[in-house]
Short mmCIF file of N, CA and C in Angstrom, two decimals:
data_model
loop_
_atom_site.label_atom_id
_atom_site.label_comp_id
_atom_site.label_asym_id
_atom_site.label_seq_id
_atom_site.Cartn_x
_atom_site.Cartn_y
_atom_site.Cartn_z
N MET K 610 -75.59 190.29 141.43
CA MET K 610 -75.86 188.86 141.27
C MET K 610 -77.29 188.58 141.70
N GLU K 611 -77.95 187.70 141.00
CA GLU K 611 -79.29 187.27 141.34
C GLU K 611 -79.23 186.37 142.58
N THR K 612 -79.98 186.72 143.62
CA THR K 612 -79.97 185.90 144.83
C THR K 612 -81.34 185.32 145.14
N SER K 613 -82.26 185.34 144.16
CA SER K 613 -83.57 184.74 144.42
C SER K 613 -83.38 183.24 144.58
N GLY K 614 -84.16 182.68 145.46
CA GLY K 614 -83.95 181.29 145.80
C GLY K 614 -82.80 181.21 146.78
N THR K 615 -82.54 180.04 147.26
CA THR K 615 -81.52 179.85 148.25
C THR K 615 -80.46 178.92 147.69
N ARG K 616 -79.23 179.15 148.09
CA ARG K 616 -78.12 178.31 147.67
C ARG K 616 -77.34 177.93 148.93
N ALA K 617 -76.74 176.75 148.92
CA ALA K 617 -75.94 176.32 150.06
C ALA K 617 -74.48 176.72 149.83
N CYS K 618 -73.84 177.23 150.87
CA CYS K 618 -72.43 177.57 150.81
C CYS K 618 -71.64 176.30 150.49
N GLN K 619 -70.70 176.42 149.57
CA GLN K 619 -69.90 175.28 149.15
C GLN K 619 -68.66 175.08 150.02
N SER K 620 -68.67 175.72 151.20
CA SER K 620 -67.61 175.51 152.19
C SER K 620 -68.19 174.91 153.47
N CYS K 621 -69.28 175.51 153.96
CA CYS K 621 -69.86 175.07 155.24
C CYS K 621 -71.25 174.48 155.11
N GLY K 622 -71.92 174.71 153.97
CA GLY K 622 -73.25 174.16 153.76
C GLY K 622 -74.39 175.06 154.23
N MET K 623 -74.06 176.23 154.78
CA MET K 623 -75.09 177.14 155.28
C MET K 623 -75.99 177.59 154.14
N PRO K 624 -77.32 177.58 154.36
CA PRO K 624 -78.21 178.13 153.34
C PRO K 624 -77.99 179.64 153.20
N MET K 625 -77.90 180.10 151.98
CA MET K 625 -77.73 181.54 151.69
C MET K 625 -78.98 182.00 150.94
N SER K 626 -79.83 182.74 151.64
CA SER K 626 -81.09 183.14 151.02
C SER K 626 -81.23 184.65 150.86
N ALA K 627 -80.36 185.41 151.47
CA ALA K 627 -80.41 186.87 151.36
C ALA K 627 -79.04 187.37 150.95
N GLU K 628 -79.02 188.53 150.31
CA GLU K 628 -77.77 189.08 149.78
C GLU K 628 -76.67 189.13 150.84
N GLU K 629 -77.02 189.48 152.07
CA GLU K 629 -76.01 189.60 153.12
C GLU K 629 -75.41 188.25 153.54
N HIS K 630 -76.02 187.15 153.14
CA HIS K 630 -75.48 185.83 153.44
C HIS K 630 -74.31 185.46 152.52
N PHE K 631 -74.27 186.06 151.34
CA PHE K 631 -73.27 185.70 150.34
C PHE K 631 -71.94 186.40 150.62
N GLY K 632 -70.85 185.65 150.46
CA GLY K 632 -69.53 186.23 150.57
C GLY K 632 -69.27 187.15 149.39
N THR K 633 -68.08 187.74 149.36
CA THR K 633 -67.74 188.67 148.28
C THR K 633 -66.46 188.25 147.57
N GLU K 634 -66.42 188.60 146.29
CA GLU K 634 -65.23 188.38 145.49
C GLU K 634 -64.29 189.57 145.68
N ALA K 635 -63.09 189.49 145.13
CA ALA K 635 -62.10 190.56 145.27
C ALA K 635 -62.62 191.89 144.73
N ASP K 636 -63.46 191.84 143.69
CA ASP K 636 -64.00 193.07 143.10
C ASP K 636 -65.26 193.57 143.80
N GLY K 637 -65.65 192.90 144.89
CA GLY K 637 -66.84 193.30 145.64
C GLY K 637 -68.12 192.61 145.21
N ALA K 638 -68.09 191.89 144.10
CA ALA K 638 -69.27 191.15 143.64
C ALA K 638 -69.57 190.02 144.63
N LEU K 639 -70.84 189.64 144.67
CA LEU K 639 -71.22 188.54 145.54
C LEU K 639 -70.68 187.22 144.99
N SER K 640 -70.21 186.39 145.89
CA SER K 640 -69.74 185.06 145.50
C SER K 640 -70.95 184.19 145.21
N LYS K 641 -70.90 183.41 144.17
CA LYS K 641 -71.99 182.49 143.89
C LYS K 641 -71.86 181.19 144.68
N ASP K 642 -70.68 180.96 145.25
CA ASP K 642 -70.42 179.69 145.91
C ASP K 642 -70.32 179.72 147.43
N TYR K 643 -69.89 180.85 148.00
CA TYR K 643 -69.53 180.84 149.42
C TYR K 643 -70.25 181.92 150.23
N CYS K 644 -70.49 181.61 151.49
CA CYS K 644 -71.19 182.53 152.39
C CYS K 644 -70.24 183.58 152.96
N ALA K 645 -70.83 184.60 153.57
CA ALA K 645 -70.06 185.70 154.16
C ALA K 645 -69.21 185.23 155.34
N ASN K 646 -69.59 184.15 155.99
CA ASN K 646 -68.79 183.64 157.11
C ASN K 646 -67.50 182.98 156.61
N CYS K 647 -67.56 182.39 155.43
CA CYS K 647 -66.43 181.63 154.90
C CYS K 647 -65.56 182.39 153.91
N TYR K 648 -66.11 183.44 153.28
CA TYR K 648 -65.42 184.02 152.13
C TYR K 648 -65.68 185.52 152.04
N ARG K 649 -64.61 186.30 152.04
CA ARG K 649 -64.74 187.76 151.90
C ARG K 649 -63.57 188.29 151.09
N GLY K 650 -63.87 189.25 150.22
CA GLY K 650 -62.81 189.89 149.44
C GLY K 650 -62.06 188.94 148.53
N GLY K 651 -62.73 187.87 148.09
CA GLY K 651 -62.10 186.93 147.17
C GLY K 651 -61.21 185.89 147.84
N ALA K 652 -61.31 185.77 149.17
CA ALA K 652 -60.47 184.79 149.87
C ALA K 652 -61.26 184.16 151.02
N PHE K 653 -60.87 182.96 151.37
CA PHE K 653 -61.49 182.31 152.52
C PHE K 653 -61.10 183.04 153.80
N THR K 654 -62.04 183.18 154.71
CA THR K 654 -61.77 183.85 155.98
C THR K 654 -60.83 183.02 156.86
N GLU K 655 -60.85 181.71 156.68
CA GLU K 655 -59.94 180.81 157.39
C GLU K 655 -59.30 179.90 156.33
N PRO K 656 -58.29 180.41 155.64
CA PRO K 656 -57.72 179.65 154.52
C PRO K 656 -57.10 178.32 154.92
N GLY K 657 -56.64 178.19 156.10
CA GLY K 657 -55.97 176.96 156.51
C GLY K 657 -56.86 175.96 157.24
N ILE K 658 -58.14 176.27 157.38
CA ILE K 658 -59.01 175.36 158.12
C ILE K 658 -59.13 174.03 157.38
N THR K 659 -59.17 172.96 158.13
CA THR K 659 -59.32 171.63 157.53
C THR K 659 -60.80 171.26 157.56
N ILE K 660 -61.14 170.23 156.82
CA ILE K 660 -62.52 169.76 156.84
C ILE K 660 -62.90 169.29 158.25
N ASP K 661 -61.96 168.69 158.96
CA ASP K 661 -62.24 168.24 160.33
C ASP K 661 -62.57 169.42 161.23
N GLU K 662 -61.82 170.50 161.09
CA GLU K 662 -62.08 171.69 161.89
C GLU K 662 -63.41 172.34 161.50
N MET K 663 -63.72 172.34 160.22
CA MET K 663 -65.00 172.89 159.76
C MET K 663 -66.16 172.03 160.27
N VAL K 664 -65.98 170.73 160.26
CA VAL K 664 -67.01 169.82 160.80
C VAL K 664 -67.26 170.15 162.26
N GLU K 665 -66.20 170.37 163.02
CA GLU K 665 -66.36 170.70 164.44
C GLU K 665 -67.16 171.99 164.62
N LYS K 666 -66.80 173.02 163.86
CA LYS K 666 -67.50 174.31 163.96
C LYS K 666 -68.97 174.17 163.57
N CYS K 667 -69.21 173.57 162.44
CA CYS K 667 -70.58 173.50 161.92
C CYS K 667 -71.46 172.54 162.72
N SER K 668 -70.87 171.46 163.20
CA SER K 668 -71.67 170.52 163.99
C SER K 668 -72.07 171.15 165.33
N ALA K 669 -71.23 171.99 165.88
CA ALA K 669 -71.60 172.70 167.12
C ALA K 669 -72.80 173.62 166.87
N ILE K 670 -72.81 174.28 165.72
CA ILE K 670 -73.93 175.15 165.37
C ILE K 670 -75.19 174.32 165.15
N LEU K 671 -75.07 173.23 164.40
CA LEU K 671 -76.22 172.35 164.16
C LEU K 671 -76.78 171.81 165.46
N SER K 672 -75.89 171.40 166.35
CA SER K 672 -76.30 170.86 167.64
C SER K 672 -77.07 171.90 168.45
N GLN K 673 -76.55 173.11 168.45
CA GLN K 673 -77.20 174.19 169.21
C GLN K 673 -78.53 174.61 168.59
N LEU K 674 -78.55 174.82 167.29
CA LEU K 674 -79.76 175.30 166.61
C LEU K 674 -80.88 174.28 166.57
N PHE K 675 -80.52 173.02 166.34
CA PHE K 675 -81.54 172.01 166.09
C PHE K 675 -81.63 170.91 167.14
N GLY K 676 -80.87 171.01 168.21
CA GLY K 676 -80.96 170.02 169.28
C GLY K 676 -80.47 168.64 168.87
N ILE K 677 -79.50 168.60 167.99
CA ILE K 677 -78.94 167.32 167.54
C ILE K 677 -77.81 166.93 168.49
N PRO K 678 -77.80 165.70 169.01
CA PRO K 678 -76.67 165.27 169.84
C PRO K 678 -75.35 165.48 169.09
N THR K 679 -74.31 165.88 169.81
CA THR K 679 -73.03 166.26 169.23
C THR K 679 -72.47 165.24 168.26
N GLU K 680 -72.42 163.97 168.65
CA GLU K 680 -71.85 162.94 167.78
C GLU K 680 -72.64 162.82 166.48
N ASN K 681 -73.97 162.87 166.57
CA ASN K 681 -74.81 162.79 165.37
C ASN K 681 -74.63 164.02 164.49
N ALA K 682 -74.51 165.19 165.12
CA ALA K 682 -74.30 166.42 164.36
C ALA K 682 -72.97 166.37 163.62
N GLN K 683 -71.95 165.82 164.26
CA GLN K 683 -70.65 165.71 163.62
C GLN K 683 -70.70 164.77 162.41
N GLN K 684 -71.35 163.64 162.56
CA GLN K 684 -71.46 162.69 161.45
C GLN K 684 -72.25 163.32 160.30
N PHE K 685 -73.35 163.99 160.62
CA PHE K 685 -74.17 164.62 159.59
C PHE K 685 -73.39 165.73 158.87
N ALA K 686 -72.70 166.57 159.62
CA ALA K 686 -71.92 167.66 159.03
C ALA K 686 -70.84 167.11 158.11
N ARG K 687 -70.18 166.05 158.52
CA ARG K 687 -69.13 165.44 157.70
C ARG K 687 -69.72 164.90 156.39
N GLU K 688 -70.86 164.22 156.46
CA GLU K 688 -71.51 163.70 155.26
C GLU K 688 -71.87 164.82 154.30
N GLN K 689 -72.41 165.91 154.85
CA GLN K 689 -72.82 167.04 154.01
C GLN K 689 -71.60 167.72 153.38
N MET K 690 -70.58 167.95 154.18
CA MET K 690 -69.39 168.67 153.69
C MET K 690 -68.57 167.85 152.70
N SER K 691 -68.67 166.54 152.77
CA SER K 691 -67.88 165.70 151.87
C SER K 691 -68.32 165.86 150.42
N CYS K 692 -69.41 166.57 150.18
CA CYS K 692 -69.88 166.80 148.81
C CYS K 692 -69.73 168.25 148.37
N LEU K 693 -69.13 169.08 149.20
CA LEU K 693 -69.03 170.51 148.88
C LEU K 693 -67.74 170.82 148.12
N LYS K 694 -67.85 171.82 147.26
CA LYS K 694 -66.77 172.22 146.35
C LYS K 694 -65.44 172.48 147.06
N ARG K 695 -65.48 173.16 148.20
CA ARG K 695 -64.22 173.49 148.89
C ARG K 695 -63.46 172.23 149.27
N TRP K 696 -64.14 171.17 149.60
CA TRP K 696 -63.50 169.98 150.13
C TRP K 696 -63.29 168.90 149.07
N THR K 697 -64.04 168.95 147.97
CA THR K 697 -63.89 167.93 146.93
C THR K 697 -63.15 168.46 145.71
N GLY K 698 -63.03 169.79 145.60
CA GLY K 698 -62.41 170.38 144.43
C GLY K 698 -63.37 170.57 143.27
N ARG K 699 -64.59 170.09 143.44
CA ARG K 699 -65.62 170.26 142.42
C ARG K 699 -66.98 170.25 143.12
N GLU K 700 -67.93 170.85 142.48
CA GLU K 700 -69.28 170.84 143.05
C GLU K 700 -69.98 169.57 142.59
N ILE K 701 -70.37 168.76 143.54
CA ILE K 701 -71.11 167.54 143.24
C ILE K 701 -72.58 167.93 143.18
N PRO K 702 -73.25 167.67 142.06
CA PRO K 702 -74.65 168.05 141.96
C PRO K 702 -75.50 167.28 142.97
N THR K 703 -76.58 167.89 143.37
CA THR K 703 -77.51 167.24 144.28
C THR K 703 -78.89 167.21 143.65
N CYS K 704 -79.70 166.28 144.09
CA CYS K 704 -81.06 166.17 143.59
C CYS K 704 -81.81 167.46 143.90
N GLY K 705 -82.47 168.01 142.91
CA GLY K 705 -83.22 169.24 143.06
C GLY K 705 -84.53 169.07 143.79
N SER K 706 -84.82 167.84 144.22
CA SER K 706 -86.04 167.57 144.96
C SER K 706 -85.77 167.19 146.41
N CYS K 707 -84.83 166.26 146.64
CA CYS K 707 -84.56 165.80 148.02
C CYS K 707 -83.18 166.19 148.54
N GLY K 708 -82.26 166.59 147.64
CA GLY K 708 -80.93 167.01 148.06
C GLY K 708 -79.89 165.91 148.08
N MET K 709 -80.26 164.69 147.71
CA MET K 709 -79.28 163.60 147.71
C MET K 709 -78.15 163.91 146.72
N PRO K 710 -76.90 163.71 147.13
CA PRO K 710 -75.79 163.93 146.19
C PRO K 710 -75.88 162.96 145.01
N LEU K 711 -75.60 163.47 143.83
CA LEU K 711 -75.59 162.65 142.63
C LEU K 711 -74.13 162.33 142.30
N ALA K 712 -73.50 161.63 143.22
CA ALA K 712 -72.07 161.35 143.14
C ALA K 712 -71.75 160.23 142.17
N ARG K 713 -72.68 159.31 141.97
CA ARG K 713 -72.46 158.16 141.08
C ARG K 713 -73.55 158.15 140.01
N ASP K 714 -73.25 157.56 138.86
CA ASP K 714 -74.24 157.48 137.78
C ASP K 714 -75.55 156.85 138.25
N GLU K 715 -75.44 155.81 139.05
CA GLU K 715 -76.64 155.09 139.49
C GLU K 715 -77.50 155.90 140.47
N ASP K 716 -76.98 157.00 140.98
CA ASP K 716 -77.77 157.87 141.86
C ASP K 716 -78.78 158.71 141.08
N ALA K 717 -78.50 158.93 139.80
CA ALA K 717 -79.33 159.81 138.98
C ALA K 717 -80.62 159.15 138.54
N GLY K 718 -81.68 159.95 138.48
CA GLY K 718 -82.95 159.50 137.92
C GLY K 718 -82.81 159.39 136.41
N THR K 719 -83.92 159.10 135.75
CA THR K 719 -83.88 158.94 134.31
C THR K 719 -84.86 159.88 133.62
N GLU K 720 -84.47 160.30 132.44
CA GLU K 720 -85.34 161.11 131.58
C GLU K 720 -86.25 160.18 130.79
N ALA K 721 -87.20 160.75 130.06
CA ALA K 721 -88.16 159.95 129.30
C ALA K 721 -87.47 159.04 128.28
N ASP K 722 -86.34 159.49 127.74
CA ASP K 722 -85.61 158.69 126.75
C ASP K 722 -84.66 157.67 127.38
N GLY K 723 -84.68 157.57 128.72
CA GLY K 723 -83.83 156.61 129.42
C GLY K 723 -82.47 157.15 129.82
N SER K 724 -82.12 158.35 129.37
CA SER K 724 -80.82 158.94 129.75
C SER K 724 -80.86 159.38 131.21
N ARG K 725 -79.67 159.55 131.77
CA ARG K 725 -79.55 159.97 133.17
C ARG K 725 -79.96 161.43 133.34
N SER K 726 -80.71 161.69 134.38
CA SER K 726 -81.06 163.06 134.73
C SER K 726 -79.84 163.72 135.37
N THR K 727 -79.61 164.96 135.06
CA THR K 727 -78.52 165.70 135.71
C THR K 727 -79.06 166.54 136.87
N ASN K 728 -80.38 166.47 137.09
CA ASN K 728 -81.00 167.33 138.10
C ASN K 728 -81.67 166.60 139.25
N TYR K 729 -82.01 165.33 139.08
CA TYR K 729 -82.80 164.63 140.10
C TYR K 729 -82.31 163.20 140.31
N CYS K 730 -82.53 162.69 141.51
CA CYS K 730 -82.09 161.34 141.87
C CYS K 730 -83.11 160.28 141.43
N THR K 731 -82.67 159.04 141.51
CA THR K 731 -83.49 157.91 141.10
C THR K 731 -84.70 157.71 142.02
N TYR K 732 -84.64 158.18 143.24
CA TYR K 732 -85.76 158.02 144.16
C TYR K 732 -86.88 159.04 143.90
N CYS K 733 -86.52 160.16 143.32
CA CYS K 733 -87.48 161.25 143.08
C CYS K 733 -87.96 161.35 141.64
N TYR K 734 -87.17 160.83 140.69
CA TYR K 734 -87.43 161.14 139.29
C TYR K 734 -87.11 159.95 138.40
N ARG K 735 -88.11 159.45 137.68
CA ARG K 735 -87.90 158.33 136.77
C ARG K 735 -88.74 158.53 135.52
N GLY K 736 -88.18 158.13 134.40
CA GLY K 736 -88.92 158.19 133.14
C GLY K 736 -89.34 159.59 132.74
N GLY K 737 -88.58 160.59 133.17
CA GLY K 737 -88.87 161.96 132.79
C GLY K 737 -89.89 162.66 133.66
N GLY K 738 -90.23 162.06 134.80
CA GLY K 738 -91.19 162.70 135.69
C GLY K 738 -90.92 162.37 137.15
N PHE K 739 -91.53 163.16 138.02
CA PHE K 739 -91.37 162.91 139.44
C PHE K 739 -92.11 161.65 139.85
N VAL K 740 -91.51 160.88 140.74
CA VAL K 740 -92.13 159.67 141.26
C VAL K 740 -93.41 160.06 142.02
N GLU K 741 -93.38 161.18 142.70
CA GLU K 741 -94.55 161.71 143.40
C GLU K 741 -94.84 163.11 142.84
N PRO K 742 -95.50 163.18 141.70
CA PRO K 742 -95.67 164.48 141.03
C PRO K 742 -96.52 165.48 141.80
N ASP K 743 -97.41 165.02 142.65
CA ASP K 743 -98.30 165.92 143.37
C ASP K 743 -97.78 166.27 144.77
N LEU K 744 -96.61 165.80 145.11
CA LEU K 744 -96.03 166.07 146.42
C LEU K 744 -95.79 167.58 146.59
N THR K 745 -96.32 168.14 147.66
CA THR K 745 -96.08 169.56 147.95
C THR K 745 -94.87 169.70 148.86
N ARG K 746 -94.39 170.90 149.00
CA ARG K 746 -93.25 171.13 149.88
C ARG K 746 -93.59 170.75 151.32
N GLU K 747 -94.77 171.11 151.77
CA GLU K 747 -95.16 170.76 153.15
C GLU K 747 -95.30 169.25 153.32
N GLN K 748 -95.78 168.56 152.29
CA GLN K 748 -95.84 167.10 152.37
C GLN K 748 -94.44 166.50 152.40
N ALA K 749 -93.52 167.10 151.65
CA ALA K 749 -92.14 166.63 151.66
C ALA K 749 -91.54 166.83 153.06
N VAL K 750 -91.82 167.97 153.68
CA VAL K 750 -91.35 168.20 155.06
C VAL K 750 -91.91 167.09 155.96
N GLY K 751 -93.20 166.80 155.82
CA GLY K 751 -93.83 165.76 156.63
C GLY K 751 -93.26 164.38 156.37
N LYS K 752 -92.76 164.15 155.17
CA LYS K 752 -92.18 162.86 154.80
C LYS K 752 -90.75 162.73 155.31
N TYR K 753 -89.94 163.78 155.13
CA TYR K 753 -88.51 163.71 155.45
C TYR K 753 -88.18 164.02 156.91
N ALA K 754 -88.93 164.90 157.54
CA ALA K 754 -88.61 165.32 158.92
C ALA K 754 -88.61 164.16 159.92
N PRO K 755 -89.59 163.26 159.88
CA PRO K 755 -89.52 162.14 160.85
C PRO K 755 -88.27 161.28 160.67
N MET K 756 -87.83 161.10 159.42
CA MET K 756 -86.60 160.34 159.17
C MET K 756 -85.39 161.07 159.75
N MET K 757 -85.35 162.40 159.56
CA MET K 757 -84.24 163.19 160.09
C MET K 757 -84.24 163.13 161.62
N ALA K 758 -85.42 163.28 162.21
CA ALA K 758 -85.52 163.25 163.68
C ALA K 758 -85.01 161.91 164.21
N ALA K 759 -85.45 160.83 163.59
CA ALA K 759 -85.03 159.50 164.05
C ALA K 759 -83.54 159.26 163.82
N ASN K 760 -83.06 159.59 162.62
CA ASN K 760 -81.65 159.34 162.28
C ASN K 760 -80.68 160.20 163.06
N LEU K 761 -81.06 161.44 163.37
CA LEU K 761 -80.15 162.35 164.06
C LEU K 761 -80.45 162.49 165.55
N GLY K 762 -81.52 161.87 166.02
CA GLY K 762 -81.85 161.94 167.44
C GLY K 762 -82.24 163.34 167.88
N MET K 763 -82.97 164.03 167.02
CA MET K 763 -83.32 165.42 167.29
C MET K 763 -84.82 165.55 167.52
N PRO K 764 -85.26 166.63 168.16
CA PRO K 764 -86.68 166.84 168.39
C PRO K 764 -87.43 166.97 167.05
N PRO K 765 -88.60 166.34 166.93
CA PRO K 765 -89.37 166.39 165.67
C PRO K 765 -89.64 167.81 165.16
N ALA K 766 -89.97 168.74 166.03
CA ALA K 766 -90.24 170.12 165.59
C ALA K 766 -88.99 170.76 165.00
N LYS K 767 -87.83 170.47 165.58
CA LYS K 767 -86.57 171.00 165.05
C LYS K 767 -86.22 170.33 163.71
N ALA K 768 -86.56 169.05 163.58
CA ALA K 768 -86.33 168.36 162.30
C ALA K 768 -87.19 168.99 161.21
N GLU K 769 -88.43 169.32 161.54
CA GLU K 769 -89.30 169.98 160.56
C GLU K 769 -88.72 171.33 160.14
N GLU K 770 -88.23 172.08 161.11
CA GLU K 770 -87.62 173.38 160.81
C GLU K 770 -86.40 173.21 159.91
N MET K 771 -85.56 172.24 160.22
CA MET K 771 -84.34 172.01 159.46
C MET K 771 -84.66 171.56 158.03
N VAL K 772 -85.59 170.63 157.89
CA VAL K 772 -85.96 170.13 156.57
C VAL K 772 -86.62 171.24 155.75
N ARG K 773 -87.49 172.00 156.37
CA ARG K 773 -88.15 173.10 155.66
C ARG K 773 -87.11 174.09 155.13
N GLN K 774 -86.15 174.42 155.97
CA GLN K 774 -85.09 175.35 155.56
C GLN K 774 -84.26 174.75 154.43
N TYR K 775 -83.90 173.49 154.55
CA TYR K 775 -83.07 172.86 153.52
C TYR K 775 -83.82 172.74 152.19
N LEU K 776 -85.08 172.33 152.24
CA LEU K 776 -85.83 172.20 151.00
C LEU K 776 -85.91 173.52 150.25
N SER K 777 -85.90 174.63 150.97
CA SER K 777 -85.97 175.94 150.31
C SER K 777 -84.74 176.19 149.44
N THR K 778 -83.66 175.41 149.62
CA THR K 778 -82.46 175.58 148.79
C THR K 778 -82.56 174.81 147.49
N LEU K 779 -83.58 173.96 147.35
CA LEU K 779 -83.67 173.05 146.20
C LEU K 779 -84.64 173.57 145.14
N PRO K 780 -84.26 173.44 143.87
CA PRO K 780 -85.07 174.01 142.78
C PRO K 780 -86.54 173.60 142.78
N ARG K 781 -86.86 172.36 143.11
CA ARG K 781 -88.26 171.92 143.07
C ARG K 781 -89.13 172.69 144.05
N TRP K 782 -88.54 173.16 145.13
CA TRP K 782 -89.34 173.74 146.21
C TRP K 782 -89.16 175.25 146.36
N ARG K 783 -88.36 175.86 145.53
CA ARG K 783 -88.19 177.32 145.63
C ARG K 783 -89.50 178.00 145.28
N GLU K 784 -89.77 179.06 146.01
CA GLU K 784 -91.02 179.81 145.76
C GLU K 784 -90.73 181.08 145.02
#
């Protein structure tokens, strides 16, 4: 399986950027959807885990790695997981620039012909082009990290690290 670029696990949201991060199917092939922590040999490692239990596990990791207060980490993890395939039964597309879920028609940007974009949100993409066409990945980190730090109550340097890592999962910013 091609693993260039990064993909988020559709169970826990972990970025998967190297072959060893990807779970495996029953035939040994790499899973395109799930990480090695969540999925091995074609089955979930914790088949009975609930979304609430997964939120607890993942928010503890987020809190430890990025210095996010526990309550904020739990709320953030729940918001992120509520859009993942394991918990919704389908993969909800996300904006390829900022990561916003495209859960409703009005969330989608527009193409040049006025049709809805299937790849980008209304805040990033309108009329067939990016709202900020010259925005670099580092500028995006500088734009989004202060919002993350303020909203999650986390240290600014950790917010930059988190945003940088997350943006690497999105098509616009893959190198």
